[in-house]
XYZ file of C-alpha atoms in Angstrom:
679
model
C 0.000 0.000 0.000
C 1.190 3.596 -0.569
C 2.886 5.124 2.435
C 1.705 8.156 4.363
C 3.168 11.225 2.687
C 6.091 12.645 4.688
C 6.420 16.321 5.572
C 7.264 18.345 2.489
C 5.470 16.095 0.019
C 3.894 18.164 -2.786
C 0.320 18.904 -1.760
C -2.293 16.729 -3.420
C 0.245 14.633 -5.327
C -0.817 11.029 -4.859
C 1.675 9.396 -7.211
C 5.375 9.732 -7.953
C 6.119 13.090 -9.547
C 6.542 12.950 -13.316
C 6.717 15.938 -15.626
C 8.993 18.895 -16.122
C 9.486 22.625 -16.471
C 6.529 23.909 -18.482
C 7.046 27.234 -20.252
C 3.794 27.829 -22.156
C 4.559 31.540 -22.444
C 6.930 30.537 -25.265
C 3.979 29.209 -27.284
C 0.575 30.477 -28.502
C -2.329 29.423 -26.290
C -3.579 27.184 -29.076
C -0.702 24.841 -28.202
C -1.754 24.544 -24.545
C -4.669 22.197 -25.266
C -2.341 19.903 -27.192
C 0.110 20.033 -24.286
C -2.373 18.885 -21.664
C -3.658 16.130 -23.968
C -0.094 14.835 -24.332
C 0.505 15.192 -20.592
C -2.432 12.882 -19.951
C -1.084 10.428 -22.528
C 2.345 10.391 -20.891
C 1.036 10.110 -17.326
C 2.382 13.502 -16.230
C 1.498 14.283 -12.613
C 3.188 17.663 -12.004
C 4.828 20.491 -13.942
C 6.955 23.459 -12.869
C 5.545 26.795 -14.043
C 6.498 30.469 -14.033
C 10.188 30.206 -13.153
C 11.296 32.806 -15.744
C 8.060 34.775 -16.075
C 8.655 37.913 -14.007
C 8.616 40.245 -17.040
C 5.230 38.834 -18.103
C 3.689 38.770 -14.639
C 4.834 42.291 -13.719
C 5.367 44.145 -17.021
C 5.769 47.428 -15.140
C 6.625 48.078 -11.532
C 3.562 47.333 -9.442
C 1.314 46.473 -12.411
C 0.522 42.764 -12.599
C -0.872 40.677 -15.431
C -2.040 37.319 -14.090
C -4.622 36.523 -16.758
C -2.510 34.052 -18.736
C -1.312 32.298 -15.567
C -4.897 32.085 -14.261
C -5.963 30.349 -17.458
C -2.964 28.031 -17.414
C -3.375 26.857 -13.815
C -7.092 26.318 -14.328
C -6.350 24.256 -17.451
C -3.762 22.122 -15.693
C -6.078 21.560 -12.729
C -8.922 20.509 -15.006
C -6.617 17.907 -16.533
C -5.355 16.490 -13.241
C -1.856 17.986 -13.386
C -0.415 19.441 -10.184
C 1.684 22.630 -10.260
C 5.087 23.473 -8.819
C 4.749 27.258 -9.007
C 7.906 29.324 -9.332
C 8.727 32.692 -7.891
C 10.487 34.180 -10.936
C 13.151 36.019 -8.966
C 16.084 34.506 -10.871
C 15.324 36.749 -13.865
C 14.333 40.322 -12.982
C 12.769 42.288 -15.858
C 14.565 44.840 -18.018
C 12.562 47.674 -16.414
C 14.006 46.735 -13.034
C 17.613 46.939 -14.210
C 16.931 50.185 -16.045
C 15.808 51.674 -12.744
C 18.463 49.888 -10.672
C 21.625 49.171 -12.671
C 23.453 48.887 -9.346
C 21.638 45.561 -8.781
C 23.760 43.946 -11.496
C 26.667 42.015 -9.946
C 30.294 43.109 -10.093
C 33.230 40.736 -10.563
C 36.321 40.676 -8.377
C 38.050 42.587 -11.190
C 35.503 45.406 -10.941
C 33.530 44.601 -14.109
C 29.760 45.028 -13.797
C 27.700 42.420 -15.646
C 24.956 43.599 -17.973
C 21.357 42.555 -18.580
C 20.494 39.837 -21.097
C 20.999 36.463 -19.421
C 19.707 35.002 -16.168
C 20.850 35.097 -12.575
C 22.641 38.446 -12.954
C 21.859 39.493 -9.397
C 23.624 41.263 -6.565
C 21.978 39.538 -3.618
C 22.930 42.407 -1.304
C 20.969 44.912 -3.386
C 18.126 46.478 -1.340
C 16.247 47.220 -4.568
C 16.413 43.587 -5.694
C 15.318 42.340 -2.285
C 12.333 44.693 -2.264
C 11.282 43.794 -5.811
C 11.680 40.038 -5.202
C 9.556 40.245 -2.062
C 6.933 42.204 -4.019
C 6.421 39.679 -6.814
C 6.524 36.790 -4.327
C 3.846 38.434 -2.191
C 1.640 39.053 -5.207
C 1.924 35.426 -6.348
C 1.220 34.061 -2.872
C -1.912 36.182 -2.507
C -3.151 35.275 -5.968
C -2.446 31.534 -6.017
C -1.931 30.413 -2.430
C -5.289 28.664 -2.371
C -5.438 27.570 -6.014
C -6.475 23.895 -6.195
C -3.662 23.029 -8.643
C -0.896 24.282 -6.335
C 1.283 21.470 -4.995
C 4.633 23.117 -4.294
C 6.327 26.515 -4.292
C 9.561 26.739 -6.283
C 11.624 29.739 -5.117
C 14.096 31.265 -7.604
C 16.115 28.764 -9.680
C 19.463 27.049 -9.103
C 20.888 29.473 -6.558
C 24.658 29.825 -6.859
C 24.879 29.676 -10.656
C 25.885 31.457 -12.776
C 26.780 34.107 -10.156
C 27.236 33.421 -6.472
C 29.399 36.299 -5.260
C 29.274 39.993 -6.081
C 32.065 42.415 -5.127
C 30.289 45.783 -5.384
C 30.151 48.514 -2.744
C 26.737 47.328 -1.496
C 28.253 43.910 -0.890
C 31.230 45.506 0.854
C 28.917 47.252 3.342
C 26.866 44.072 3.786
C 30.049 42.029 4.297
C 31.164 44.379 7.078
C 27.808 43.949 8.809
C 28.076 40.177 8.448
C 31.567 40.221 9.957
C 30.348 42.213 12.955
C 27.454 39.778 13.492
C 29.802 36.811 13.115
C 32.837 37.977 15.115
C 31.666 40.863 17.285
C 34.779 43.014 16.886
C 37.484 43.981 14.420
C 40.074 42.459 16.753
C 38.321 39.108 16.453
C 38.333 39.424 12.655
C 42.064 40.162 12.707
C 42.670 37.097 14.858
C 40.542 34.815 12.690
C 42.151 36.024 9.469
C 45.725 36.085 10.775
C 46.196 39.641 9.521
C 49.554 39.941 11.259
C 50.850 38.145 8.154
C 51.926 40.619 5.421
C 50.833 43.538 7.606
C 47.148 43.237 6.755
C 45.758 44.278 10.123
C 42.518 46.319 10.103
C 41.786 49.163 12.504
C 38.053 49.417 11.759
C 35.334 47.626 9.795
C 35.296 50.505 7.292
C 38.761 49.472 6.115
C 37.583 45.989 5.110
C 36.619 45.306 1.493
C 35.564 42.177 -0.370
C 38.518 40.083 -1.593
C 38.798 41.885 -4.902
C 41.666 41.262 -7.312
C 45.037 41.977 -5.690
C 48.621 41.983 -7.081
C 49.279 38.541 -5.651
C 47.437 36.022 -3.501
C 44.984 37.604 -1.089
C 44.269 36.602 2.485
C 42.945 33.001 2.327
C 40.852 33.286 5.500
C 39.210 36.443 4.142
C 38.454 34.661 0.856
C 36.984 31.705 2.741
C 34.779 33.971 4.837
C 33.619 35.797 1.726
C 32.406 32.520 0.246
C 30.538 31.895 3.503
C 29.114 35.417 3.386
C 27.982 35.057 -0.247
C 26.268 31.753 0.500
C 24.625 33.154 3.637
C 23.409 36.224 1.741
C 21.774 34.143 -0.980
C 20.217 31.913 1.682
C 18.880 35.002 3.481
C 17.067 36.024 0.301
C 15.612 32.529 -0.055
C 14.336 32.670 3.539
C 12.637 36.001 2.880
C 10.651 34.545 -0.021
C 9.993 31.288 1.824
C 8.623 33.089 4.864
C 6.274 35.182 2.707
C 4.948 31.985 1.117
C 4.573 30.229 4.469
C 2.608 33.179 5.852
C 0.329 33.818 2.883
C -0.040 30.238 1.587
C 0.213 28.003 4.652
C 0.223 24.268 4.116
C 2.031 24.272 0.773
C 5.689 23.181 0.993
C 8.423 25.480 -0.286
C 11.581 24.369 -2.078
C 14.307 25.580 -4.396
C 16.151 23.378 -6.840
C 19.624 22.407 -5.650
C 22.572 21.316 -7.813
C 24.350 19.026 -5.363
C 26.560 17.191 -7.861
C 30.171 18.203 -7.266
C 30.459 18.466 -11.048
C 27.812 21.190 -11.219
C 27.944 23.668 -8.323
C 30.697 24.476 -5.831
C 29.439 27.708 -4.246
C 26.566 26.521 -2.032
C 26.767 24.871 1.395
C 23.981 22.373 0.893
C 24.187 21.071 4.474
C 22.942 24.516 5.551
C 20.414 24.797 2.724
C 18.934 21.370 3.420
C 17.681 22.678 6.765
C 15.866 25.614 5.128
C 13.606 23.924 2.584
C 10.447 21.940 3.257
C 11.418 19.437 0.562
C 14.907 18.886 -0.823
C 14.859 18.935 -4.624
C 17.734 18.606 -7.056
C 18.716 19.159 -10.685
C 21.171 16.704 -12.209
C 22.761 16.526 -15.647
C 25.227 13.990 -17.003
C 28.695 15.457 -17.532
C 30.599 14.357 -20.642
C 34.099 14.227 -19.175
C 35.183 10.662 -19.841
C 33.898 9.341 -16.517
C 31.218 6.713 -16.024
C 28.215 9.009 -16.000
C 25.960 6.628 -14.077
C 28.429 6.686 -11.159
C 28.307 10.480 -11.002
C 24.507 10.222 -11.106
C 24.436 7.774 -8.194
C 26.821 9.970 -6.211
C 24.693 13.084 -6.763
C 21.542 11.212 -5.758
C 23.186 9.863 -2.588
C 24.465 13.331 -1.713
C 21.025 14.876 -2.276
C 19.353 12.250 -0.084
C 21.948 12.903 2.605
C 21.317 16.656 2.474
C 17.664 15.722 3.041
C 18.652 13.828 6.197
C 17.799 10.488 4.590
C 14.208 11.538 3.878
C 12.629 11.197 0.445
C 13.541 14.024 -1.932
C 12.648 14.939 -5.510
C 14.585 15.073 -8.774
C 13.196 18.327 -10.153
C 15.243 18.491 -13.362
C 17.257 16.203 -15.595
C 17.363 15.644 -19.347
C 15.541 13.258 -21.632
C 18.621 13.098 -23.855
C 21.477 15.493 -24.704
C 21.999 18.898 -23.128
C 23.173 22.042 -24.932
C 25.888 23.633 -22.808
C 28.854 21.268 -23.027
C 31.499 21.210 -25.737
C 30.058 17.862 -26.844
C 26.466 16.898 -26.074
C 25.820 13.247 -26.916
C 22.322 11.822 -27.043
C 21.309 9.275 -24.451
C 21.210 5.735 -25.736
C 17.886 3.877 -25.996
C 16.701 3.041 -22.479
C 19.214 5.348 -20.790
C 16.655 8.016 -19.903
C 14.523 5.517 -17.991
C 17.571 3.975 -16.348
C 18.821 7.410 -15.234
C 15.378 8.330 -13.910
C 14.877 5.108 -11.969
C 18.404 5.274 -10.553
C 17.407 8.534 -8.860
C 14.198 6.919 -7.590
C 16.198 3.966 -6.226
C 18.314 6.416 -4.223
C 15.357 8.194 -2.665
C 13.723 10.501 -5.198
C 9.932 10.609 -5.150
C 9.749 10.852 -8.909
C 11.580 12.094 -12.001
C 11.074 15.560 -13.490
C 12.775 17.089 -16.539
C 13.895 20.291 -18.138
C 11.701 20.758 -20.003
C 8.253 19.689 -21.261
C 8.324 21.095 -24.810
C 11.625 21.809 -26.560
C 12.129 25.523 -27.199
C 12.422 26.928 -30.722
C 14.281 30.055 -29.602
C 16.772 31.108 -26.987
C 19.982 29.720 -25.561
C 18.541 26.291 -24.710
C 16.769 25.448 -27.968
C 19.058 22.451 -28.510
C 18.496 21.066 -24.995
C 16.394 17.897 -25.163
C 12.834 17.843 -23.815
C 9.923 15.510 -23.165
C 8.249 16.720 -26.376
C 11.138 17.175 -28.824
C 11.210 19.299 -31.958
C 10.243 16.152 -33.869
C 7.041 15.764 -31.865
C 5.447 12.473 -30.860
C 6.770 10.316 -33.698
C 10.172 10.110 -32.018
C 12.062 7.671 -29.835
C 12.258 10.216 -27.023
C 8.480 10.647 -26.866
C 7.870 6.898 -26.887
C 10.371 6.468 -24.051
C 8.745 9.334 -22.115
C 5.351 7.601 -22.313
C 6.878 4.274 -21.234
C 8.649 5.930 -18.302
C 5.379 7.520 -17.174
C 3.808 4.057 -17.053
C 6.768 2.649 -15.103
C 6.595 5.417 -12.512
C 2.871 4.779 -12.181
C 3.625 1.128 -11.428
C 6.017 2.178 -8.643
C 3.484 4.253 -6.695
C 3.846 2.035 -3.631
C 7.508 2.972 -3.067
C 6.489 6.537 -2.098
C 7.633 7.396 1.399
C 10.101 4.520 1.678
C 13.749 5.268 2.389
C 16.953 4.155 0.719
C 19.059 1.795 2.834
C 22.743 2.806 3.059
C 25.728 0.627 3.915
C 28.531 3.107 4.642
C 29.194 6.844 4.968
C 31.475 9.318 3.212
C 32.300 12.607 4.957
C 31.991 15.791 2.927
C 32.083 19.481 3.798
C 31.650 22.356 1.335
C 33.645 24.723 3.567
C 36.612 22.368 3.385
C 36.263 22.215 -0.409
C 36.254 26.010 -0.597
C 39.346 26.267 1.586
C 41.281 23.599 -0.278
C 40.464 25.304 -3.600
C 42.254 28.527 -2.638
C 45.653 29.424 -4.055
C 49.088 28.220 -3.046
C 48.414 24.675 -1.907
C 51.204 22.031 -2.020
C 50.046 20.523 -5.326
C 47.424 22.007 -7.635
C 46.813 18.526 -9.089
C 45.255 17.435 -5.789
C 41.526 18.144 -5.996
C 38.901 17.454 -3.372
C 36.313 16.563 -5.989
C 38.649 14.063 -7.671
C 39.320 12.295 -4.360
C 35.613 12.201 -3.516
C 34.813 10.820 -6.978
C 37.483 8.116 -6.746
C 36.603 6.900 -3.256
C 32.914 6.933 -4.138
C 33.534 4.977 -7.340
C 35.424 2.332 -5.389
C 32.539 1.925 -2.950
C 30.078 1.893 -5.855
C 32.038 -0.897 -7.532
C 31.860 -2.860 -4.287
C 28.056 -2.469 -4.627
C 27.764 -0.441 -1.430
C 25.166 2.297 -1.036
C 26.609 5.494 0.420
C 25.259 8.138 2.756
C 27.199 11.395 2.883
C 27.624 13.018 6.291
C 28.941 16.233 7.786
C 32.177 15.705 9.769
C 30.444 16.661 13.021
C 27.364 14.464 12.456
C 26.413 11.360 14.425
C 28.186 8.475 12.670
C 27.242 5.659 15.022
C 24.934 3.969 12.487
C 27.751 3.290 10.010
C 30.248 0.407 10.300
C 32.590 2.187 7.859
C 33.252 5.921 7.385
C 35.457 7.234 4.569
C 37.183 10.639 4.504
C 38.333 11.334 0.931
C 39.205 15.041 1.275
C 38.792 17.102 4.444
C 41.641 19.591 4.391
C 39.625 21.806 6.765
C 38.475 20.075 9.924
C 37.308 21.614 13.171
C 38.476 20.335 16.551
C 34.900 19.164 17.146
C 35.049 17.064 13.983
C 38.356 15.576 15.088
C 36.870 14.591 18.447
C 33.834 13.163 16.666
C 35.963 10.855 14.535
C 38.068 9.744 17.486
C 34.930 8.834 19.454
C 33.528 7.037 16.414
C 36.604 4.806 16.148
C 36.934 4.273 19.899
C 33.334 3.053 19.945
C 33.999 0.420 17.294
C 33.849 2.194 13.942
C 36.217 1.731 11.032
C 37.623 4.912 9.501
C 39.536 5.427 6.235
C 41.273 8.789 5.711
C 43.007 10.110 2.597
C 46.036 12.426 2.623
C 45.909 16.214 3.213
C 42.997 15.892 5.634
C 42.684 17.435 9.100
C 45.251 20.121 8.304
C 43.553 23.456 9.144
C 40.775 24.763 11.352
C 37.650 26.670 10.289
C 39.716 29.828 9.649
C 42.259 28.065 7.415
C 44.848 28.198 10.221
C 47.098 25.157 10.554
C 46.278 23.127 13.664
C 49.082 23.431 16.245
C 51.670 20.677 16.105
C 52.502 18.076 13.502
C 50.317 17.076 10.580
C 47.628 15.791 10.231
C 46.455 18.114 12.957
C 42.927 17.214 14.027
C 43.481 13.566 12.995
C 46.848 12.796 14.610
C 45.461 10.892 17.552
C 42.829 8.857 15.775
C 45.269 7.831 13.016
C 48.137 7.130 15.423
C 50.773 8.902 13.351
C 52.380 12.184 12.408
C 53.583 13.441 9.039
C 57.003 15.068 9.038
C 56.653 16.533 5.572
C 54.664 16.306 2.360
C 56.472 15.576 -0.891
C 54.067 16.227 -3.764
C 54.983 14.627 -7.066
C 55.512 16.284 -10.421
C 53.061 15.675 -13.245
C 54.980 12.760 -14.768
C 56.058 11.114 -11.500
C 54.565 7.936 -10.066
C 55.404 5.786 -7.067
C 54.946 2.118 -6.287
C 53.713 0.872 -2.932
C 53.983 -2.724 -1.787
C 51.605 -4.503 0.544
C 50.383 -7.850 1.844
C 51.588 -10.863 -0.129
C 53.906 -8.712 -2.221
C 51.037 -6.910 -3.943
C 51.895 -3.616 -5.623
C 49.898 -0.482 -6.404
C 50.822 2.713 -8.242
C 50.266 6.181 -6.812
C 50.737 9.703 -8.150
C 50.327 13.402 -7.211
C 51.274 13.031 -3.533
C 53.617 11.283 -1.089
C 54.417 11.855 2.575
C 57.040 11.092 5.167
C 54.813 9.293 7.667
C 55.963 8.547 11.213
C 53.809 5.865 12.949
C 52.976 6.617 16.583
C 50.901 3.573 17.405
C 49.794 2.769 13.843
C 51.106 -0.271 11.971
C 52.468 -0.067 8.440
C 50.403 -2.104 5.966
C 51.720 -0.766 2.644
C 55.213 0.684 2.091
C 56.695 3.048 -0.470
C 58.926 0.960 -2.740
C 60.368 4.021 -4.467
C 59.970 7.758 -4.727
C 60.839 10.454 -2.196
C 59.556 8.435 0.797
C 61.011 5.052 -0.319
C 61.020 2.562 2.549
C 58.521 4.562 4.588
C 54.887 3.865 5.417
C 52.368 4.546 2.634
C 49.209 3.047 4.152
C 48.762 2.521 7.876
C 46.241 0.948 10.220
C 45.670 2.043 13.821
C 43.695 0.123 16.410
C 42.041 2.567 18.818
C 39.578 1.473 21.443
C 37.127 -0.905 19.795
C 37.740 0.330 16.255
C 40.313 0.855 13.513
C 41.559 3.860 11.541
C 43.280 3.564 8.159
C 45.411 6.247 6.487
C 46.306 6.465 2.766
C 49.189 8.896 2.131
C 49.345 8.835 -1.679
C 46.824 9.206 -4.472
C 45.474 5.883 -5.695
C 42.905 5.584 -8.463
C 39.521 3.955 -7.887
C 40.750 0.491 -8.917
C 43.814 0.607 -6.637
C 41.801 1.972 -3.745
C 39.773 -1.236 -3.755
C 42.617 -3.113 -2.071
C 42.623 -0.644 0.816
C 38.860 -0.306 1.135
C 38.459 -4.069 0.868
C 40.647 -4.530 3.945
C 38.782 -1.746 5.759
C 35.456 -3.375 4.862
C 36.723 -6.600 6.395
C 37.583 -4.706 9.599
C 34.108 -3.162 9.579
C 32.392 -6.464 8.745
C 30.747 -4.867 5.724
C 29.453 -7.774 3.640
C 30.977 -8.641 0.284
C 28.543 -8.323 -2.622
C 30.095 -10.978 -4.828
C 28.574 -12.235 -8.050
C 27.465 -8.844 -9.379
C 28.912 -7.387 -12.552
C 30.776 -4.071 -12.266
C 28.067 -1.892 -13.795
C 25.060 -3.632 -12.297
C 23.640 -1.417 -9.566
C 21.516 -2.842 -6.744
C 19.861 -0.477 -4.262
C 17.205 -1.081 -1.617
C 14.391 1.089 -0.296
C 12.472 0.133 2.848
C 9.293 1.627 4.298
C 9.748 0.874 7.992
C 6.760 -1.474 8.004
C 8.561 -4.471 6.573
C 8.303 -3.726 2.861
C 11.633 -3.824 0.988
C 12.042 -2.787 -2.642
C 15.078 -3.962 -4.609
C 16.089 -1.810 -7.578
C 18.413 -3.562 -10.045
C 19.832 -1.401 -12.833
C 22.028 -2.899 -15.509
C 24.257 -0.183 -16.986
C 26.323 -2.733 -18.891
C 25.947 -4.202 -22.347
C 25.573 -7.758 -21.044
C 22.601 -9.539 -19.497
C 23.008 -10.108 -15.768
C 21.534 -11.967 -12.816
C 21.043 -10.431 -9.381
C 20.687 -12.655 -6.306
C 17.592 -12.006 -4.183
C 17.096 -12.646 -0.480
C 13.940 -14.704 -0.860
C 10.945 -14.283 -3.112
C 9.102 -11.271 -4.402
C 7.032 -9.570 -7.072
C 8.498 -7.714 -10.023
C 6.706 -4.355 -10.088
C 7.693 -3.387 -13.640
C 6.907 -6.814 -15.029
C 3.172 -6.953 -14.554
C 3.345 -8.638 -11.154
C 5.662 -11.484 -12.166
C 6.764 -13.650 -9.225
C 10.523 -14.070 -8.766
C 12.555 -16.237 -6.393
C 16.232 -16.537 -5.550
C 17.563 -14.551 -8.464
C 16.458 -11.828 -10.839
C 17.272 -11.627 -14.548
C 18.192 -8.091 -15.623
C 18.769 -7.717 -19.381
C 21.476 -5.393 -20.690
C 20.448 -1.759 -20.199
C 17.292 -2.685 -18.302
C 15.841 -1.896 -14.861
C 13.934 -4.277 -12.631
C 12.206 -3.447 -9.341
C 11.123 -6.195 -6.943
C 9.061 -5.958 -3.791
C 10.343 -8.703 -1.506
C 7.806 -10.844 0.309
C 7.530 -10.254 4.059
């Protein structure tokens, strides 16, 4: 039976969400009737409306034109389609910028952007804040009780294309933020270490944004400015959200995140996840030579984790190719459904797209859509209709939760800090380490939760730290207690080095992690681009590393793998430290995803994480459970070969017309199967 809808579920939506961004203002109203007929044919349950419509809804300051939107929402309601209604504050009208050119953002080099795109906003601008609150208030009063309304969609993809502005309004706002954060200029000087290079400030008025300087600017100031920019954007979201909560109570409010590390690096989604009623996400495959389905799984796991493990919603992805990469390949037959259901397996309560009907004009006219330029006699349309039927057959999974095996620690503040200038090796990237460790866990068929370094980790037998250059003392204590209480920890190099102000922790590296790892690092020795090292381990096994080596001094830890050559030849490369009831592993060089398997395999054995043998590399198996005994097994075959997946007992195949299965499940190449296991 369908589960009780959790808090934040779109109002009145009784099935999994299926649909996309609907921009009927791009088409004559004669097309709208055809649209809703096709929506019924495809099984569409919800569409996102009005996201870029500010200029149409408020053609002049204070004069509103809601007639077309009235007719549209009434039409959608009459055809059983729920509405995710946008506040169009990502795209202020031309009249606004003509009156307030100062609301256009300024780069660190002092160049002011101009009108003609989207997201060109100084979030500190009082004029923008007032205008955004005005249109939001008008929409809430007009449509807060409309029967089609299911969800409020504030703004669009905060953080891109502009996250930080460096204008004088932002400078004044930054000074206020610093006073609220630190309380005094002396405290700012201490946090930023302004004694270095004689940067000490005597008053707040002397402090500016970290604009372009002759050489590297103060790293702690740059880090705080990223925090300030994120907090300022979030403050604007809260203003709109609170208006909607007050004037349209009972309808959840969201904004579409972009949690994939490949897509947005300017937003602290741990903080944002606490602000929305429902976590939603946009995800697009990146053509960069990586296995795109692994990046998809990682983004879905990260989104679910930002939601605290609760169900979330994929609000945008593509039916086929996108338009904004250097090369935009089409999705192969069946790939759209497999992508969509992979998100559902990892907690999404549906699959939405950008967009419903493919645009004929504008910058995104070559971005795929549910109704392509070729219309309904196309492969994409036929696959859209089939996917709608599949999502209808999965109605009973609503409200269930994805079951995770292990945790990976991630912190956006650490990523920001590590990305600043003058680090030991520019080839070391936090995203690359996170991708590689995640891929290794994925290939071991383990489902991952992401967690903040200070979060409760007691539920996880294994915790992996791929890249936490910045780590607070509280996080260090948290990891020590986790291991002492029986957890297994795996830490990669250049972690635990600085505190929240980018100041090196007192004493030897790795700072906040010295005690839990049972070692110190005398010195780093990063490698040149063409250098590699060999490490040797149990049974004479060898692995190759690059980018990074260290002179590790065990202080309680045992050496498991040793540098066979390179700057640290003969020294420890991988160590293992027994502490209390648990174990902490340390990896001091960069290993690729395949090589990391040897280390994570040993750590999994310590943690008693079960082996998932017998599954092909690109066959993905994920479970959702509803808390009342129902378990749903999602099996997705991303490979070109037919596969079999072992089942724990018997069940019913939900996408196969109720076919009974027992013991094993056949999953053809490129296919998806979903089984509800018997009690």
